mmCIF file of C-alpha atoms in Angstrom:
data_model
loop_
_atom_site.group_PDB
_atom_site.id
_atom_site.type_symbol
_atom_site.label_atom_id
_atom_site.label_comp_id
_atom_site.label_asym_id
_atom_site.label_seq_id
_atom_site.Cartn_x
_atom_site.Cartn_y
_atom_site.Cartn_z
ATOM 1 C CA MET A 1 96.554 91.839 75.344
ATOM 2 C CA LYS A 2 95.113 90.795 78.752
ATOM 3 C CA LEU A 3 94.023 93.846 80.730
ATOM 4 C CA LEU A 4 92.804 94.054 84.278
ATOM 5 C CA LEU A 5 90.580 97.143 84.401
ATOM 6 C CA HIS A 6 90.052 98.671 87.824
ATOM 7 C CA ILE A 7 86.549 100.001 87.816
ATOM 8 C CA CYS A 8 85.242 102.612 90.337
ATOM 9 C CA CYS A 9 81.573 101.807 89.549
ATOM 10 C CA GLY A 10 79.305 100.270 86.974
ATOM 11 C CA PRO A 11 78.097 103.591 85.478
ATOM 12 C CA CYS A 12 81.653 104.890 84.775
ATOM 13 C CA ALA A 13 82.689 101.513 83.297
ATOM 14 C CA SER A 14 79.642 101.424 81.082
ATOM 15 C CA GLY A 15 81.084 104.168 78.951
ATOM 16 C CA VAL A 16 84.401 102.490 78.139
ATOM 17 C CA VAL A 17 84.244 98.714 78.565
ATOM 18 C CA GLU A 18 82.762 97.808 75.165
ATOM 19 C CA GLU A 19 85.349 99.802 73.376
ATOM 20 C CA LEU A 20 88.252 98.344 75.409
ATOM 21 C CA CYS A 21 86.953 94.878 74.828
ATOM 22 C CA SER A 22 87.276 95.374 71.015
ATOM 23 C CA GLU A 23 90.962 95.968 71.550
ATOM 24 C CA HIS A 24 91.843 93.795 74.557
ATOM 25 C CA GLU A 25 90.938 90.710 76.614
ATOM 26 C CA VAL A 26 89.297 92.636 79.564
ATOM 27 C CA THR A 27 88.528 91.484 83.072
ATOM 28 C CA LEU A 28 86.899 93.961 85.454
ATOM 29 C CA PHE A 29 88.259 94.495 88.935
ATOM 30 C CA PHE A 30 86.097 96.222 91.558
ATOM 31 C CA PHE A 31 88.307 97.312 94.372
ATOM 32 C CA ASN A 32 87.101 100.428 96.128
ATOM 33 C CA PRO A 33 87.747 100.371 99.947
ATOM 34 C CA ASN A 34 87.208 104.161 99.969
ATOM 35 C CA ILE A 35 83.501 103.738 99.516
ATOM 36 C CA TRP A 36 81.429 104.486 102.622
ATOM 37 C CA PRO A 37 78.992 103.589 104.116
ATOM 38 C CA LYS A 38 79.056 99.790 103.612
ATOM 39 C CA ASP A 39 75.531 99.889 102.024
ATOM 40 C CA GLU A 40 76.723 102.440 99.399
ATOM 41 C CA TYR A 41 79.587 100.058 98.693
ATOM 42 C CA GLU A 42 77.144 97.222 98.115
ATOM 43 C CA LYS A 43 74.969 99.300 95.826
ATOM 44 C CA ARG A 44 77.954 100.158 93.688
ATOM 45 C CA ALA A 45 79.292 96.532 93.772
ATOM 46 C CA ASP A 46 75.832 95.263 92.588
ATOM 47 C CA ALA A 47 75.856 97.747 89.766
ATOM 48 C CA ALA A 48 79.323 96.571 88.663
ATOM 49 C CA LYS A 49 78.209 92.919 88.743
ATOM 50 C CA LYS A 50 75.132 93.772 86.769
ATOM 51 C CA LEU A 51 77.181 95.542 84.054
ATOM 52 C CA SER A 52 79.639 92.561 83.988
ATOM 53 C CA GLU A 53 76.688 90.175 83.479
ATOM 54 C CA ARG A 54 75.080 92.270 80.786
ATOM 55 C CA LEU A 55 78.333 92.664 78.822
ATOM 56 C CA GLY A 56 79.582 89.168 79.299
ATOM 57 C CA VAL A 57 82.796 90.456 80.741
ATOM 58 C CA PRO A 58 84.386 88.620 83.794
ATOM 59 C CA ILE A 59 84.605 90.604 87.057
ATOM 60 C CA ILE A 60 86.663 90.056 90.086
ATOM 61 C CA MET A 61 85.317 91.471 93.333
ATOM 62 C CA GLY A 62 88.143 92.883 95.606
ATOM 63 C CA ASN A 63 87.996 92.858 99.380
ATOM 64 C CA TYR A 64 86.345 95.687 101.213
ATOM 65 C CA GLU A 65 89.288 97.012 103.160
ATOM 66 C CA HIS A 66 87.858 100.142 104.456
ATOM 67 C CA GLU A 67 89.822 100.312 107.761
ATOM 68 C CA ASN A 68 93.077 99.704 105.977
ATOM 69 C CA TRP A 69 92.050 102.483 103.419
ATOM 70 C CA LYS A 70 91.296 104.822 106.413
ATOM 71 C CA ASP A 71 94.789 104.038 107.757
ATOM 72 C CA ALA A 72 96.305 104.929 104.458
ATOM 73 C CA VAL A 73 94.637 108.416 104.281
ATOM 74 C CA LYS A 74 95.047 109.127 108.096
ATOM 75 C CA GLY A 75 95.937 112.666 108.677
ATOM 76 C CA LEU A 76 94.552 113.767 105.315
ATOM 77 C CA GLU A 77 90.840 113.686 106.362
ATOM 78 C CA LYS A 78 90.426 117.482 106.135
ATOM 79 C CA GLU A 79 92.153 117.829 102.784
ATOM 80 C CA LYS A 80 90.064 119.406 99.990
ATOM 81 C CA GLU A 81 88.530 117.160 97.325
ATOM 82 C CA GLY A 82 91.202 116.741 94.588
ATOM 83 C CA GLY A 83 93.983 117.125 97.164
ATOM 84 C CA SER A 84 96.601 114.854 98.718
ATOM 85 C CA ARG A 85 93.994 112.536 100.019
ATOM 86 C CA CYS A 86 92.711 111.781 96.562
ATOM 87 C CA SER A 87 96.272 110.975 95.410
ATOM 88 C CA VAL A 88 96.760 108.554 98.281
ATOM 89 C CA CYS A 89 93.327 107.003 97.466
ATOM 90 C CA TYR A 90 94.214 106.477 93.826
ATOM 91 C CA GLU A 91 97.574 105.051 94.693
ATOM 92 C CA TYR A 92 95.861 102.587 97.281
ATOM 93 C CA ARG A 93 93.399 101.285 94.809
ATOM 94 C CA LEU A 94 95.780 101.040 91.921
ATOM 95 C CA SER A 95 98.442 99.370 93.981
ATOM 96 C CA GLY A 96 95.761 96.866 94.909
ATOM 97 C CA THR A 97 94.924 96.492 91.239
ATOM 98 C CA SER A 98 98.554 96.066 90.192
ATOM 99 C CA ARG A 99 99.077 93.289 92.881
ATOM 100 C CA LYS A 100 95.917 91.475 91.622
ATOM 101 C CA ALA A 101 97.155 91.769 88.032
ATOM 102 C CA ARG A 102 100.557 90.296 88.917
ATOM 103 C CA GLU A 103 98.841 87.537 91.066
ATOM 104 C CA LEU A 104 96.633 86.539 88.189
ATOM 105 C CA GLY A 105 99.101 86.892 85.286
ATOM 106 C CA PHE A 106 97.872 90.092 83.649
ATOM 107 C CA GLU A 107 100.493 91.970 81.940
ATOM 108 C CA PHE A 108 98.595 95.201 81.918
ATOM 109 C CA PHE A 109 96.173 97.089 84.187
ATOM 110 C CA ALA A 110 94.288 100.310 83.841
ATOM 111 C CA THR A 111 91.421 102.238 85.570
ATOM 112 C CA THR A 112 88.234 103.923 84.702
ATOM 113 C CA LEU A 113 88.853 106.710 87.303
ATOM 114 C CA SER A 114 89.902 109.148 84.564
ATOM 115 C CA ILE A 115 86.319 109.256 83.277
ATOM 116 C CA SER A 116 85.269 111.734 86.040
ATOM 117 C CA PRO A 117 85.273 115.314 84.797
ATOM 118 C CA THR A 118 86.298 116.374 88.297
ATOM 119 C CA LYS A 119 89.299 114.034 88.794
ATOM 120 C CA SER A 120 92.779 114.886 87.930
ATOM 121 C CA ASN A 121 94.202 112.640 85.021
ATOM 122 C CA ARG A 122 97.774 113.621 86.001
ATOM 123 C CA ARG A 123 97.289 112.387 89.618
ATOM 124 C CA ILE A 124 95.528 109.184 88.398
ATOM 125 C CA ASN A 125 98.216 108.370 85.939
ATOM 126 C CA GLU A 126 101.023 109.289 88.560
ATOM 127 C CA ALA A 127 99.493 106.898 90.960
ATOM 128 C CA GLY A 128 99.138 104.143 88.265
ATOM 129 C CA MET A 129 102.656 104.471 87.260
ATOM 130 C CA LYS A 130 103.780 104.269 90.877
ATOM 131 C CA ALA A 131 101.824 101.212 91.477
ATOM 132 C CA SER A 132 102.897 99.405 88.323
ATOM 133 C CA LEU A 133 105.639 97.130 89.824
ATOM 134 C CA GLY A 134 105.755 93.928 87.740
ATOM 135 C CA SER A 135 102.799 94.778 85.590
ATOM 136 C CA ASN A 136 102.277 97.721 83.201
ATOM 137 C CA PHE A 137 99.875 100.459 83.857
ATOM 138 C CA VAL A 138 98.060 101.712 80.744
ATOM 139 C CA ALA A 139 97.168 105.382 81.053
ATOM 140 C CA TYR A 140 93.885 106.336 79.479
ATOM 141 C CA ASP A 141 91.983 109.540 79.321
ATOM 142 C CA PHE A 142 88.408 108.570 79.380
ATOM 143 C CA LYS A 143 86.831 112.131 79.977
ATOM 144 C CA LYS A 144 85.387 112.193 76.459
ATOM 145 C CA SER A 145 83.328 109.087 77.370
ATOM 146 C CA TYR A 146 81.684 110.738 80.472
ATOM 147 C CA ARG A 147 78.588 111.639 78.730
ATOM 148 C CA LYS A 148 78.320 108.155 77.123
ATOM 149 C CA SER A 149 78.631 106.590 80.569
ATOM 150 C CA VAL A 150 75.762 108.757 81.859
ATOM 151 C CA ASP A 151 73.583 107.678 78.926
ATOM 152 C CA LYS A 152 74.478 104.011 79.061
ATOM 153 C CA SER A 153 74.119 103.697 82.832
ATOM 154 C CA SER A 154 70.659 105.363 82.522
ATOM 155 C CA GLU A 155 69.664 102.983 79.583
ATOM 156 C CA GLN A 156 70.759 100.016 81.718
ATOM 157 C CA ALA A 157 69.214 101.288 84.894
ATOM 158 C CA LEU A 158 72.526 101.047 86.771
ATOM 159 C CA TYR A 159 72.589 102.719 90.204
ATOM 160 C CA ARG A 160 74.496 106.009 89.751
ATOM 161 C CA GLN A 161 75.975 107.605 92.820
ATOM 162 C CA ARG A 162 76.249 111.373 93.662
ATOM 163 C CA TYR A 163 79.684 111.486 95.337
ATOM 164 C CA CYS A 164 83.091 109.758 94.873
ATOM 165 C CA GLY A 165 82.474 107.416 97.793
ATOM 166 C CA CYS A 166 84.992 108.767 100.323
ATOM 167 C CA GLU A 167 83.405 109.188 103.705
ATOM 168 C CA PHE A 168 85.227 112.462 104.172
ATOM 169 C CA ALA A 169 83.697 113.889 101.016
ATOM 170 C CA MET A 170 80.287 112.512 102.042
ATOM 171 C CA ARG A 171 80.553 114.126 105.552
ATOM 172 C CA GLY A 172 81.625 117.402 104.075
ATOM 173 C CA SER A 173 84.979 117.399 105.700
ATOM 174 C CA ASN A 174 86.560 119.025 102.733
#
């Protein structure tokens, strides 16, 4: 099955891509307009490209739509991490992934977001199901691969960030 895999960053993807490639024809999709500031976005995009190159897995780089993303989360800036803002953020990114999957003829799409030990699988999967108009969202729970992702990204010297990317998390608004 052809799978468009939304990746939040190279390190998180490093823990699951090889396994998925043994079961599916995978293309990576880096679409993360939540990441701020722009130089942080570029570091993460570079790490995603390096991983793609090393594994020989194609990657599509989405547009950096930070202002559109800010409009989507407007009014939720002061929400706590893990709250409503995160759900809207997941939905924004997975809707973009679903659109790209339909546009390019992928029947299925998924995300690496569930690898984070601090992110709600339930919220991620709800966002993916809501976004899956015309293509099928495949819900994975990658939490057990988190340690593997830390080790692999370290072995491959991939840039590993210290926050989700959201400017409101970075600024401590939550």
